[in-house]
Coordinates of C-alpha atoms and ligand atoms in Angstrom, one line a residue:
Chain A
M1277 CA 49.2 147.1 -106.5
I1278 CA 52.2 148.2 -108.4
S1279 CA 53.3 151.8 -108.9
I1280 CA 54.3 152.8 -112.4
S1281 CA 55.1 155.9 -114.2
L1282 CA 54.5 156.4 -117.9
T1283 CA 53.8 159.0 -120.5
V1284 CA 50.5 158.9 -122.5
N1285 CA 50.0 161.5 -125.2
K1286 CA 52.8 163.6 -123.8
Q1287 CA 51.2 163.6 -120.3
V1288 CA 53.1 161.9 -117.4
Y1289 CA 51.2 159.6 -115.1
Q1290 CA 52.3 158.3 -111.7
V1291 CA 49.8 155.6 -110.8
E1292 CA 49.2 152.5 -108.8
V1293 CA 47.7 149.7 -110.8
E1294 CA 46.4 146.2 -110.1
E1295 CA 48.8 143.4 -111.1
D1296 CA 46.3 141.8 -113.4
L1297 CA 45.2 145.0 -115.1
R1298 CA 45.7 145.0 -118.9
L1299 CA 47.1 148.1 -120.5
I1300 CA 43.9 148.5 -122.6
D1301 CA 41.8 148.6 -119.4
F1302 CA 44.2 151.1 -117.9
I1303 CA 43.8 153.3 -121.0
R1304 CA 40.1 152.9 -121.4
D1305 CA 38.9 152.6 -117.8
K1306 CA 41.4 154.7 -115.8
L1307 CA 42.5 157.3 -118.3
M1308 CA 39.0 157.3 -119.9
L1309 CA 40.7 157.3 -123.3
T1310 CA 38.0 155.2 -125.0
G1311 CA 39.3 155.7 -128.6
T1312 CA 41.4 152.6 -128.1
K1313 CA 39.0 149.7 -128.9
E1314 CA 38.7 146.1 -127.9
G1315 CA 37.6 143.8 -130.7
C1316 CA 38.9 140.4 -129.5
G1317 CA 41.0 140.7 -126.4
E1318 CA 43.5 138.2 -127.8
G1319 CA 45.8 139.8 -130.2
E1320 CA 43.9 139.0 -133.4
C1321 CA 42.2 142.2 -134.5
G1322 CA 44.4 145.2 -133.8
A1323 CA 41.5 147.4 -132.7
C1324 CA 43.4 148.0 -129.5
T1325 CA 46.6 149.2 -131.3
I1326 CA 48.6 151.9 -129.6
I1327 CA 52.2 153.1 -130.3
M1328 CA 54.6 152.3 -127.4
D1329 CA 58.1 153.6 -127.7
G1330 CA 57.7 154.0 -131.5
K1331 CA 56.3 150.5 -132.1
T1332 CA 52.7 149.4 -132.5
V1333 CA 51.5 147.0 -129.8
N1334 CA 48.2 145.3 -129.1
S1335 CA 47.3 146.9 -125.8
C1336 CA 45.1 143.9 -124.9
L1337 CA 48.2 141.8 -124.8
V1338 CA 50.3 144.0 -122.6
M1339 CA 49.9 144.3 -118.8
A1340 CA 49.6 147.8 -117.4
F1341 CA 52.7 147.3 -115.2
Q1342 CA 54.7 146.3 -118.3
A1343 CA 54.2 149.8 -119.6
H1344 CA 56.3 151.3 -116.8
G1345 CA 58.7 153.9 -118.2
S1346 CA 57.2 153.9 -121.7
R1347 CA 56.0 156.6 -124.0
I1348 CA 52.6 155.8 -125.4
T1349 CA 50.5 157.4 -128.1
T1350 CA 46.8 156.6 -128.4
I1351 CA 44.4 157.9 -131.1
E1352 CA 43.6 160.8 -128.9
G1353 CA 47.2 162.0 -129.1
V1354 CA 47.5 162.0 -132.9
A1355 CA 45.8 165.3 -133.8
K1356 CA 47.9 168.4 -133.2
D1357 CA 46.4 171.5 -131.7
G1358 CA 42.9 170.5 -132.7
A1359 CA 43.9 170.0 -136.3
L1360 CA 43.6 166.5 -137.8
H1361 CA 46.8 164.7 -138.5
P1362 CA 47.4 164.2 -142.3
I1363 CA 46.6 160.5 -141.8
Q1364 CA 43.3 161.3 -140.2
Q1365 CA 42.5 163.8 -143.0
A1366 CA 43.4 161.3 -145.7
F1367 CA 41.1 158.6 -144.1
L1368 CA 38.3 161.1 -144.2
D1369 CA 39.0 162.4 -147.7
V1370 CA 39.3 158.9 -149.3
G1371 CA 36.3 157.5 -147.4
A1372 CA 38.3 154.8 -145.6
V1373 CA 36.1 155.0 -142.6
Q1374 CA 32.9 153.0 -142.4
C1375 CA 31.8 151.7 -139.0
G1376 CA 35.0 153.2 -137.6
F1377 CA 35.8 150.6 -135.0
C1378 CA 39.0 149.6 -136.7
T1379 CA 39.9 153.2 -137.5
P1380 CA 41.9 154.3 -134.4
G1381 CA 44.1 151.2 -134.7
M1382 CA 44.5 151.6 -138.4
V1383 CA 45.5 155.3 -138.0
L1384 CA 48.1 154.3 -135.4
S1385 CA 49.5 151.5 -137.5
A1386 CA 49.7 153.9 -140.4
K1387 CA 51.4 156.5 -138.3
A1388 CA 54.0 154.0 -137.0
L1389 CA 54.7 153.0 -140.6
L1390 CA 55.0 156.5 -142.0
D1391 CA 57.1 157.6 -139.1
E1392 CA 59.7 155.0 -140.3
N1393 CA 59.1 155.0 -144.0
E1394 CA 57.7 158.2 -145.4
V1395 CA 56.9 156.9 -148.9
P1396 CA 55.9 153.3 -148.6
N1397 CA 54.7 151.4 -151.6
R1398 CA 51.3 149.6 -151.5
H1399 CA 52.8 146.3 -150.6
Q1400 CA 54.6 147.9 -147.6
I1401 CA 51.4 149.6 -146.6
R1402 CA 49.5 146.3 -146.6
E1403 CA 52.2 144.8 -144.5
G1404 CA 52.1 147.8 -142.2
I1405 CA 48.4 147.3 -141.5
S1406 CA 48.6 143.5 -141.6
G1407 CA 47.9 143.3 -137.8
N1408 CA 44.7 145.3 -138.1
L1409 CA 41.4 143.7 -139.2
C1410 CA 38.7 145.7 -140.9
R1411 CA 35.3 144.0 -141.5
C1412 CA 33.7 146.8 -143.4
T1413 CA 35.9 148.4 -146.1
G1414 CA 37.7 145.6 -147.8
Y1415 CA 41.0 147.4 -147.1
N1416 CA 41.6 149.1 -150.5
K1417 CA 40.4 152.5 -149.3
I1418 CA 42.5 152.2 -146.3
V1419 CA 45.6 151.5 -148.4
D1420 CA 44.5 154.5 -150.6
A1421 CA 44.2 156.7 -147.6
I1422 CA 47.7 155.8 -146.3
E1423 CA 49.1 156.5 -149.7
L1424 CA 47.4 159.9 -149.8
A1425 CA 48.6 160.6 -146.2
S1426 CA 52.1 160.0 -147.3
S1427 CA 51.8 162.6 -150.0
Y1428 CA 50.0 165.1 -147.6
I1429 CA 53.0 164.7 -145.2
K1430 CA 55.5 165.3 -148.0
E1431 CA 53.6 168.4 -149.3
G1432 CA 53.3 169.6 -145.7
Q1433 CA 57.0 169.5 -145.3
Q1434 CA 57.6 171.3 -148.6
D1435 CA 55.0 174.0 -147.5
E1436 CA 56.9 174.4 -144.2
T1437 CA 60.3 174.8 -145.9
S1438 CA 58.9 177.1 -148.5
S1439 CA 57.1 179.2 -146.0
S1440 CA 60.0 179.4 -143.7
G1441 CA 62.1 180.3 -146.7
R1442 CA 59.8 183.2 -147.4
Q1443 CA 60.1 184.6 -143.9
Chain B
M1143 CA 17.4 173.6 -162.0
K1144 CA 19.7 174.1 -159.1
P1145 CA 22.9 171.9 -159.3
L1146 CA 22.7 168.9 -157.0
Q1147 CA 24.5 169.4 -153.7
V1148 CA 25.2 165.8 -152.8
V1149 CA 24.5 163.4 -155.7
G1150 CA 27.6 163.2 -157.9
N1151 CA 29.8 165.1 -155.4
R1152 CA 32.2 163.8 -152.8
V1153 CA 30.8 164.3 -149.3
L1154 CA 32.5 163.7 -146.0
R1155 CA 30.5 161.4 -143.8
V1156 CA 28.9 163.1 -140.8
D1157 CA 30.4 160.8 -138.3
G1158 CA 33.8 160.6 -140.0
K1159 CA 35.6 163.2 -138.1
A1160 CA 34.7 161.8 -134.7
K1161 CA 35.7 158.3 -135.9
V1162 CA 39.2 159.2 -137.1
Q1163 CA 39.9 160.9 -133.8
G1164 CA 38.6 158.1 -131.6
A1165 CA 35.9 160.3 -130.2
A1166 CA 32.9 158.4 -131.6
L1167 CA 31.1 156.7 -128.8
Y1168 CA 30.2 153.0 -129.1
P1169 CA 28.1 151.5 -126.4
Q1170 CA 31.2 150.1 -124.5
D1171 CA 32.6 153.6 -124.4
I1172 CA 29.6 155.0 -122.4
N1173 CA 29.6 154.9 -118.6
M1174 CA 27.1 156.2 -116.1
E1175 CA 27.3 157.3 -112.5
G1176 CA 26.5 154.4 -110.1
M1177 CA 26.0 151.9 -112.9
L1178 CA 25.8 148.1 -112.3
Y1179 CA 27.2 145.4 -114.5
G1180 CA 25.5 142.5 -116.1
A1181 CA 26.8 139.0 -117.1
T1182 CA 24.8 136.3 -119.0
L1183 CA 24.7 132.7 -118.0
R1184 CA 24.6 130.6 -121.2
S1185 CA 23.8 127.0 -121.8
D1186 CA 26.6 124.6 -122.5
K1187 CA 24.3 121.8 -123.7
P1188 CA 22.5 121.9 -127.0
H1189 CA 19.2 120.4 -126.0
A1190 CA 18.1 119.9 -122.4
F1191 CA 15.5 120.7 -119.8
I1192 CA 16.9 122.9 -117.1
T1193 CA 16.5 123.8 -113.5
I1194 CA 18.5 126.6 -112.0
D1195 CA 19.8 127.0 -108.4
L1196 CA 20.8 130.5 -107.6
E1197 CA 21.3 130.2 -103.9
E1198 CA 25.1 130.2 -103.7
A1199 CA 25.5 132.8 -106.4
E1200 CA 23.1 135.2 -104.7
K1201 CA 25.2 135.1 -101.5
I1202 CA 28.2 136.7 -103.1
P1203 CA 28.7 140.2 -101.8
G1204 CA 28.1 142.7 -104.6
V1205 CA 25.5 140.5 -106.4
V1206 CA 22.5 142.8 -106.6
K1207 CA 20.0 140.5 -108.4
I1208 CA 20.0 137.5 -110.7
L1209 CA 17.3 137.4 -113.3
T1210 CA 15.8 134.2 -114.6
A1211 CA 12.7 133.5 -116.7
K1212 CA 10.3 134.1 -113.8
D1213 CA 11.6 137.7 -113.4
V1214 CA 10.4 138.7 -116.9
T1215 CA 7.6 141.1 -116.2
G1216 CA 5.8 140.8 -119.6
H1217 CA 6.1 138.0 -122.2
N1218 CA 9.1 135.9 -122.0
H1219 CA 9.7 135.8 -125.7
H1220 CA 11.1 137.7 -128.7
G1221 CA 12.0 137.0 -132.3
V1222 CA 11.8 138.9 -135.6
L1223 CA 9.4 136.6 -137.4
F1224 CA 8.3 134.0 -134.8
K1225 CA 8.5 134.7 -131.1
D1226 CA 10.5 131.5 -130.6
H1227 CA 13.3 132.8 -128.4
D1228 CA 12.9 133.0 -124.6
V1229 CA 14.3 136.2 -123.1
L1230 CA 15.7 133.8 -120.5
C1231 CA 15.1 130.1 -121.1
A1232 CA 12.3 129.0 -118.9
E1233 CA 12.3 125.2 -119.2
K1234 CA 14.4 124.1 -122.1
V1235 CA 17.6 125.1 -123.8
R1236 CA 17.8 124.5 -127.6
R1237 CA 21.4 125.3 -128.4
I1238 CA 24.7 125.9 -126.8
G1239 CA 24.8 129.6 -125.8
D1240 CA 21.1 130.0 -125.0
P1241 CA 20.8 132.6 -122.2
M1242 CA 19.4 131.2 -118.9
A1243 CA 20.2 133.9 -116.3
F1244 CA 21.4 137.4 -116.1
V1245 CA 23.5 138.4 -113.1
I1246 CA 23.5 142.0 -112.0
G1247 CA 26.5 143.0 -109.8
T1248 CA 28.4 146.0 -108.6
S1249 CA 31.3 145.2 -110.8
E1250 CA 31.9 143.2 -114.0
R1251 CA 34.3 140.9 -112.0
I1252 CA 31.6 140.1 -109.4
A1253 CA 28.9 139.5 -112.0
K1254 CA 31.2 137.0 -113.8
E1255 CA 32.3 135.4 -110.6
A1256 CA 28.6 134.8 -109.7
L1257 CA 28.0 133.0 -113.0
K1258 CA 30.4 130.3 -111.9
K1259 CA 28.4 129.8 -108.7
I1260 CA 25.0 129.3 -110.4
K1261 CA 24.1 125.6 -110.5
V1262 CA 22.3 124.4 -113.6
H1263 CA 20.8 121.0 -113.6
Y1264 CA 20.5 119.8 -117.2
Q1265 CA 18.3 116.9 -118.1
E1266 CA 19.6 116.2 -121.6
I1267 CA 17.3 115.2 -124.4
P1268 CA 18.2 113.9 -127.9
A1269 CA 19.5 116.7 -130.2
V1270 CA 19.7 116.9 -133.9
F1271 CA 22.4 118.7 -135.8
D1272 CA 21.9 117.5 -139.4
P1273 CA 19.1 119.4 -141.1
L1274 CA 18.2 116.5 -143.3
E1275 CA 17.8 114.3 -140.3
A1276 CA 15.8 117.1 -138.6
M1277 CA 13.3 116.9 -141.5
E1278 CA 12.5 113.3 -140.7
E1279 CA 9.3 112.4 -138.8
R1280 CA 11.2 110.7 -135.9
A1281 CA 13.7 113.5 -135.3
P1282 CA 13.7 115.3 -132.0
K1283 CA 11.6 118.4 -132.2
I1284 CA 13.1 121.7 -131.4
H1285 CA 9.9 123.6 -131.1
G1286 CA 6.3 122.3 -131.5
E1287 CA 5.4 119.6 -134.0
S1288 CA 7.7 119.8 -136.9
N1289 CA 11.2 121.1 -137.6
I1290 CA 10.3 122.2 -141.1
I1291 CA 9.2 125.8 -140.8
Y1292 CA 9.1 126.8 -144.4
H1293 CA 8.8 125.3 -147.8
Y1294 CA 9.1 127.6 -150.9
K1295 CA 8.1 126.2 -154.2
C1296 CA 8.8 127.5 -157.7
R1297 CA 7.4 125.7 -160.7
K1298 CA 8.0 126.8 -164.3
G1299 CA 7.3 124.7 -167.3
N1300 CA 7.7 121.0 -166.9
V1301 CA 11.2 119.8 -165.8
D1302 CA 10.5 116.1 -166.2
E1303 CA 9.6 116.5 -169.8
A1304 CA 12.4 118.9 -170.4
F1305 CA 15.1 116.6 -169.0
K1306 CA 14.1 114.0 -171.6
A1307 CA 15.0 116.5 -174.3
C1308 CA 18.4 117.4 -172.8
D1309 CA 21.6 116.1 -174.4
I1310 CA 23.5 116.5 -171.1
I1311 CA 22.4 116.5 -167.5
V1312 CA 24.7 117.4 -164.6
E1313 CA 23.7 116.4 -161.0
R1314 CA 25.7 117.5 -158.0
A1315 CA 25.2 118.3 -154.4
Y1316 CA 26.8 121.3 -152.7
Q1317 CA 27.1 122.5 -149.1
T1318 CA 28.0 125.9 -147.8
S1319 CA 29.1 126.5 -144.2
M1320 CA 27.9 128.5 -141.3
V1321 CA 29.5 132.0 -141.3
D1322 CA 29.7 134.6 -138.6
H1323 CA 29.5 138.3 -139.4
A1324 CA 32.4 139.0 -136.9
F1325 CA 31.6 142.7 -136.9
L1326 CA 34.5 144.3 -135.2
Q1327 CA 32.7 145.8 -132.3
P1328 CA 31.3 143.1 -130.0
E1329 CA 27.9 143.7 -128.6
A1330 CA 27.6 146.1 -125.6
G1331 CA 24.9 148.2 -124.1
I1332 CA 23.7 150.2 -121.2
A1333 CA 20.1 150.7 -119.9
Y1334 CA 18.7 153.1 -117.4
M1335 CA 15.5 154.6 -116.1
D1336 CA 14.7 158.1 -117.3
E1337 CA 13.2 160.8 -115.0
D1338 CA 9.8 160.2 -116.6
G1339 CA 9.8 156.5 -115.8
S1340 CA 10.8 155.3 -119.2
V1341 CA 13.3 152.6 -119.7
V1342 CA 16.1 153.6 -122.0
V1343 CA 18.3 151.1 -123.8
L1344 CA 21.4 152.2 -125.5
A1345 CA 22.8 149.5 -127.7
A1346 CA 24.3 149.1 -131.2
T1347 CA 21.4 147.8 -133.2
Q1348 CA 20.2 147.6 -136.8
Y1349 CA 16.6 147.8 -135.8
P1350 CA 15.8 150.3 -133.0
H1351 CA 12.1 150.7 -133.8
F1352 CA 11.6 146.9 -133.7
D1353 CA 13.8 146.6 -130.5
Q1354 CA 11.4 149.0 -128.9
L1355 CA 8.4 146.7 -129.6
E1356 CA 10.3 143.7 -128.4
V1357 CA 11.5 145.3 -125.2
A1358 CA 8.0 146.7 -124.5
E1359 CA 6.3 143.4 -125.0
A1360 CA 8.8 141.5 -122.8
L1361 CA 8.6 144.1 -120.0
G1362 CA 4.9 144.5 -120.3
L1363 CA 5.2 148.2 -120.9
P1364 CA 3.5 150.5 -123.5
T1365 CA 5.9 151.4 -126.2
E1366 CA 6.0 155.0 -125.2
K1367 CA 7.7 153.9 -122.0
V1368 CA 10.6 152.4 -123.9
R1369 CA 13.3 154.3 -125.7
I1370 CA 16.1 152.8 -127.8
I1371 CA 19.2 154.9 -128.5
N1372 CA 21.5 153.7 -131.2
P1373 CA 25.0 155.2 -130.6
A1374 CA 27.9 154.4 -133.0
V1375 CA 27.5 150.9 -134.4
G1376 CA 30.7 149.0 -135.0
G1377 CA 29.6 147.0 -138.0
A1378 CA 26.6 144.7 -138.2
F1379 CA 26.1 143.0 -141.6
G1380 CA 22.7 141.5 -140.5
G1381 CA 24.1 140.2 -137.2
R1382 CA 22.4 143.0 -135.2
E1383 CA 18.9 142.5 -136.5
D1384 CA 17.9 140.1 -133.7
I1385 CA 17.7 141.0 -130.0
T1386 CA 20.8 139.9 -128.0
M1387 CA 21.1 141.9 -124.7
Q1388 CA 18.5 144.6 -125.2
I1389 CA 15.8 143.0 -123.1
H1390 CA 18.1 141.7 -120.4
L1391 CA 19.4 145.2 -119.9
A1392 CA 16.0 146.8 -120.0
L1393 CA 14.7 144.4 -117.4
A1394 CA 17.7 144.9 -115.2
A1395 CA 17.4 148.6 -115.3
Y1396 CA 13.6 148.4 -114.8
L1397 CA 13.9 146.1 -111.8
T1398 CA 16.8 147.7 -110.0
G1399 CA 16.2 151.3 -111.0
K1400 CA 19.9 151.7 -111.7
P1401 CA 21.9 152.0 -114.9
V1402 CA 23.2 148.6 -116.0
K1403 CA 25.9 147.9 -118.5
V1404 CA 27.0 144.8 -120.2
V1405 CA 29.9 144.2 -122.6
Y1406 CA 30.3 140.9 -124.5
G1407 CA 33.8 139.6 -125.3
R1408 CA 34.4 138.2 -128.8
E1409 CA 33.6 134.6 -127.8
E1410 CA 30.3 135.6 -126.2
S1411 CA 29.5 137.6 -129.3
F1412 CA 29.8 134.5 -131.4
Y1413 CA 27.3 132.7 -129.1
A1414 CA 24.9 135.7 -128.9
H1415 CA 24.0 136.6 -132.5
S1416 CA 22.8 134.9 -135.6
K1417 CA 24.9 133.3 -138.3
R1418 CA 24.6 132.9 -142.1
H1419 CA 22.4 129.9 -143.0
P1420 CA 24.5 126.9 -144.2
I1421 CA 22.6 125.5 -147.2
M1422 CA 22.6 122.0 -148.5
M1423 CA 21.9 122.2 -152.2
K1424 CA 21.0 119.5 -154.8
Y1425 CA 21.2 120.7 -158.4
K1426 CA 20.2 118.9 -161.6
T1427 CA 20.8 121.0 -164.7
G1428 CA 20.2 120.0 -168.3
A1429 CA 21.2 121.6 -171.6
T1430 CA 21.2 120.8 -175.4
K1431 CA 24.5 119.9 -177.0
E1432 CA 24.5 123.4 -178.6
G1433 CA 24.7 124.8 -175.0
K1434 CA 21.1 126.0 -174.4
L1435 CA 19.9 125.5 -170.9
L1436 CA 16.6 123.7 -170.8
A1437 CA 15.9 122.6 -167.3
M1438 CA 16.9 122.9 -163.7
E1439 CA 15.7 121.2 -160.6
V1440 CA 17.0 122.4 -157.2
M1441 CA 16.4 121.4 -153.7
L1442 CA 17.7 123.7 -150.9
V1443 CA 17.8 122.9 -147.2
G1444 CA 18.7 125.8 -145.0
D1445 CA 19.7 125.0 -141.4
T1446 CA 18.3 127.8 -139.3
G1447 CA 19.6 126.2 -136.0
A1448 CA 17.5 126.6 -132.9
Y1449 CA 15.6 129.8 -133.9
A1450 CA 13.9 131.0 -137.0
S1451 CA 15.2 134.5 -137.0
W1452 CA 14.8 135.5 -140.7
A1453 CA 14.9 131.9 -142.0
I1454 CA 11.7 132.3 -144.1
N1455 CA 12.9 135.4 -145.9
V1456 CA 16.4 134.0 -146.3
M1457 CA 15.3 130.6 -147.8
R1458 CA 12.7 132.3 -150.0
K1459 CA 15.4 134.6 -151.4
A1460 CA 17.7 131.6 -151.8
G1461 CA 15.0 129.8 -153.7
V1462 CA 14.3 132.8 -155.9
H1463 CA 18.0 133.1 -156.7
A1464 CA 18.8 129.4 -157.0
P1465 CA 18.6 129.3 -160.9
G1466 CA 21.1 132.1 -161.2
P1467 CA 20.9 134.9 -163.7
Y1468 CA 20.0 132.5 -166.6
E1469 CA 17.1 132.0 -168.9
I1470 CA 15.9 128.5 -168.2
P1471 CA 12.4 127.6 -169.6
N1472 CA 11.8 124.7 -167.1
V1473 CA 12.5 125.2 -163.4
K1474 CA 11.6 123.4 -160.2
V1475 CA 12.8 124.7 -156.9
D1476 CA 12.0 123.5 -153.4
S1477 CA 13.6 125.4 -150.6
Y1478 CA 13.2 124.5 -147.0
A1479 CA 14.1 126.1 -143.7
V1480 CA 14.7 123.6 -140.8
Y1481 CA 15.2 123.9 -137.1
T1482 CA 18.1 122.0 -135.5
N1483 CA 20.1 122.4 -132.3
N1484 CA 22.8 124.3 -134.0
P1485 CA 23.6 128.0 -133.5
F1486 CA 20.7 130.0 -134.9
C1487 CA 20.9 131.6 -138.3
G1488 CA 19.4 134.8 -139.7
A1489 CA 20.4 137.8 -141.8
M1490 CA 23.8 138.1 -143.2
R1491 CA 24.8 140.1 -146.3
G1492 CA 22.9 138.8 -149.3
F1493 CA 20.1 137.1 -147.2
G1494 CA 20.2 133.8 -149.0
A1495 CA 21.3 135.0 -152.4
T1496 CA 25.0 134.6 -151.4
Q1497 CA 24.9 130.8 -151.0
T1498 CA 23.2 129.6 -154.1
P1499 CA 25.8 130.7 -156.7
I1500 CA 28.1 128.2 -155.1
G1501 CA 25.8 125.6 -156.6
S1502 CA 24.4 127.3 -159.7
E1503 CA 27.7 128.6 -161.0
Q1504 CA 29.6 125.4 -160.5
Q1505 CA 26.9 123.7 -162.4
M1506 CA 27.5 126.1 -165.3
D1507 CA 31.3 125.4 -165.2
I1508 CA 30.7 121.7 -165.2
L1509 CA 28.2 121.8 -168.1
A1510 CA 30.5 124.1 -170.1
R1511 CA 33.4 121.7 -169.6
E1512 CA 31.4 118.6 -170.5
L1513 CA 30.0 120.3 -173.6
G1514 CA 33.4 121.6 -174.6
I1515 CA 32.2 125.2 -174.6
D1516 CA 34.2 128.1 -173.2
P1517 CA 32.6 128.8 -169.7
I1518 CA 32.3 132.5 -170.4
Q1519 CA 30.7 131.9 -173.8
F1520 CA 28.3 129.4 -172.2
R1521 CA 27.2 132.1 -169.7
L1522 CA 26.8 134.7 -172.4
M1523 CA 24.6 132.2 -174.4
N1524 CA 22.2 131.8 -171.5
C1525 CA 22.3 134.9 -169.3
F1526 CA 19.5 137.4 -168.6
R1527 CA 19.0 140.2 -171.1
V1528 CA 16.4 142.9 -171.3
G1529 CA 13.1 141.1 -171.8
S1530 CA 14.2 137.8 -170.2
E1531 CA 11.7 136.0 -167.9
T1532 CA 12.9 134.8 -164.5
A1533 CA 11.9 131.4 -163.1
N1534 CA 9.2 133.1 -161.1
G1535 CA 7.8 134.8 -164.1
Q1536 CA 9.2 138.3 -163.7
I1537 CA 9.9 140.0 -167.0
L1538 CA 13.1 142.0 -166.7
H1539 CA 12.1 145.2 -168.5
E1540 CA 15.1 147.4 -168.0
S1541 CA 18.7 147.7 -166.8
I1542 CA 20.1 144.2 -167.1
P1543 CA 23.8 145.0 -168.0
L1544 CA 25.0 141.5 -167.3
V1545 CA 26.4 140.9 -170.8
Q1546 CA 28.5 144.1 -170.5
C1547 CA 29.6 143.1 -167.0
I1548 CA 30.7 139.7 -168.1
E1549 CA 32.6 141.1 -171.0
A1550 CA 34.3 143.8 -168.9
V1551 CA 35.4 141.2 -166.4
K1552 CA 36.6 138.9 -169.2
D1553 CA 38.8 141.7 -170.7
R1554 CA 40.2 142.6 -167.3
M1555 CA 40.7 139.0 -166.2
F1556 CA 42.8 138.2 -169.2
Q1557 CA 44.7 141.4 -169.1
E1558 CA 45.7 140.5 -165.6
L1559 CA 46.7 137.0 -166.5
R1560 CA 48.9 138.2 -169.3
Ligands
FES2198 S1 41.5 143.7 -129.0 FE1 43.6 143.6 -129.0 S2 44.1 142.6 -130.8 FE2 41.9 142.6 -130.8
FES2199 S1 35.4 150.4 -140.8 FE1 34.3 148.8 -139.7 S2 35.9 147.5 -139.2 FE2 36.9 148.9 -140.4

């Protein structure tokens, strides 16, 4: 057993973990955050994508103890105060969700991308989700959704400045 | 009339919100109090008689029970068309990946550990992997007397006479490969006993009502004692039409009285479910020098592997679609489905109609090139229109917008090339 501390979705955990426990198992089996999916277990599909210290990682390829001291966001930590994140809303609005098994990973890859580059072009979007496989949609709708999300985020900021201006 | 609420409007899918939040529950996300875990022992030989020794594996602390063929309480079989699968192989394995035993343990780790301690004695028998060889009289037989399980014939006009009238004849062979659906969510499931004594199986499936029949028959229970629950399904594309773990889980819950869960990894998922039929195609197509198609003769051999699954429907559909969307007055199609010791094949998007254009369309390109006719023009000269008759004699009365489609594609294609 190794003791680690880490932050997952803004909550701090102090835990003992087995040396051979993968981060994905820690998240799914210990924290019961089952929104993180396992599609391959070997770094191919991106269904297990999480954001760790600002970067996307495949949680099936990281050992739990390696996450010591890190800040992690999983799909459960994306919505704010019960309201969908603009990326989640855009996925819904565009119809970028089919079976949904890739969706959590896609949303997190999109988030990591938009956090760094607010207005990516379609090529950059494709690159941003190049580590995530989707077997259902054919990707176009997902790229559309991320484009739409980018405009939602910009509008949201304008709304915020204009409403704060009014006050 | 009231305006339509759904048709023509954008609607949000009912399960969409849960899915974008990661809250949708797929079978691997569901856990139950006191549940046990299953692991499947699969054959690593393609064709062999087997005997299984469980003694050492059963001694491992935490192993609750190991199921083999003799534990199947009803009929040890399943299958969508023919009951040619064993729930757990009784005497013989017919492909790599055939399930032979199902270990139930207190943890996934223990169940998997026990798999390694099961001793299987294989008495190997000759196997056949080439479907053409499998059709021969002297080939090893996978089930019963013959490996040929289906022969579809289509006859229209007289191809032999028509080929004599052709100015050009192109003869080629084509081969498609085996394809996996690779739906993103590997198979997983959980089964438990309900308070009223029903066995409940919760698994991602395309076919819950049929699973119910198969589970009931294998367990020897009336259907009202079997419930199938389909939670979120992570893609399927035809690959979840056949039973994989449903009966193993149902038996395990029924015999232990406890909830039992099993999760396949990606590799096991590849072993467990069907594939798209690889099809060997021989095409002979003839036309006049003006570019009118006169005759086509096709032979298709679909390799269904060790089990039939939907082979008959798939190879019928392949046969029906083999001539492509073209008016051809003389057609002869023979389409076969054949058992081999390869992975088994069944439903996958298109159900046989996806493979044949590899042959029929390349024939069109080659004919057009040899005749010096533009390939798009050549297709427009021969393609189905309203009133056309297919090779099987169906008159297409309405909605055949193929000409418009080809023209729209042509315009876009050249725009994009410019
Ligand atoms: S499960 Fe981690 S990349 Fe596929
Ligand atoms: S929606 Fe099914 S894998 Fe992407």
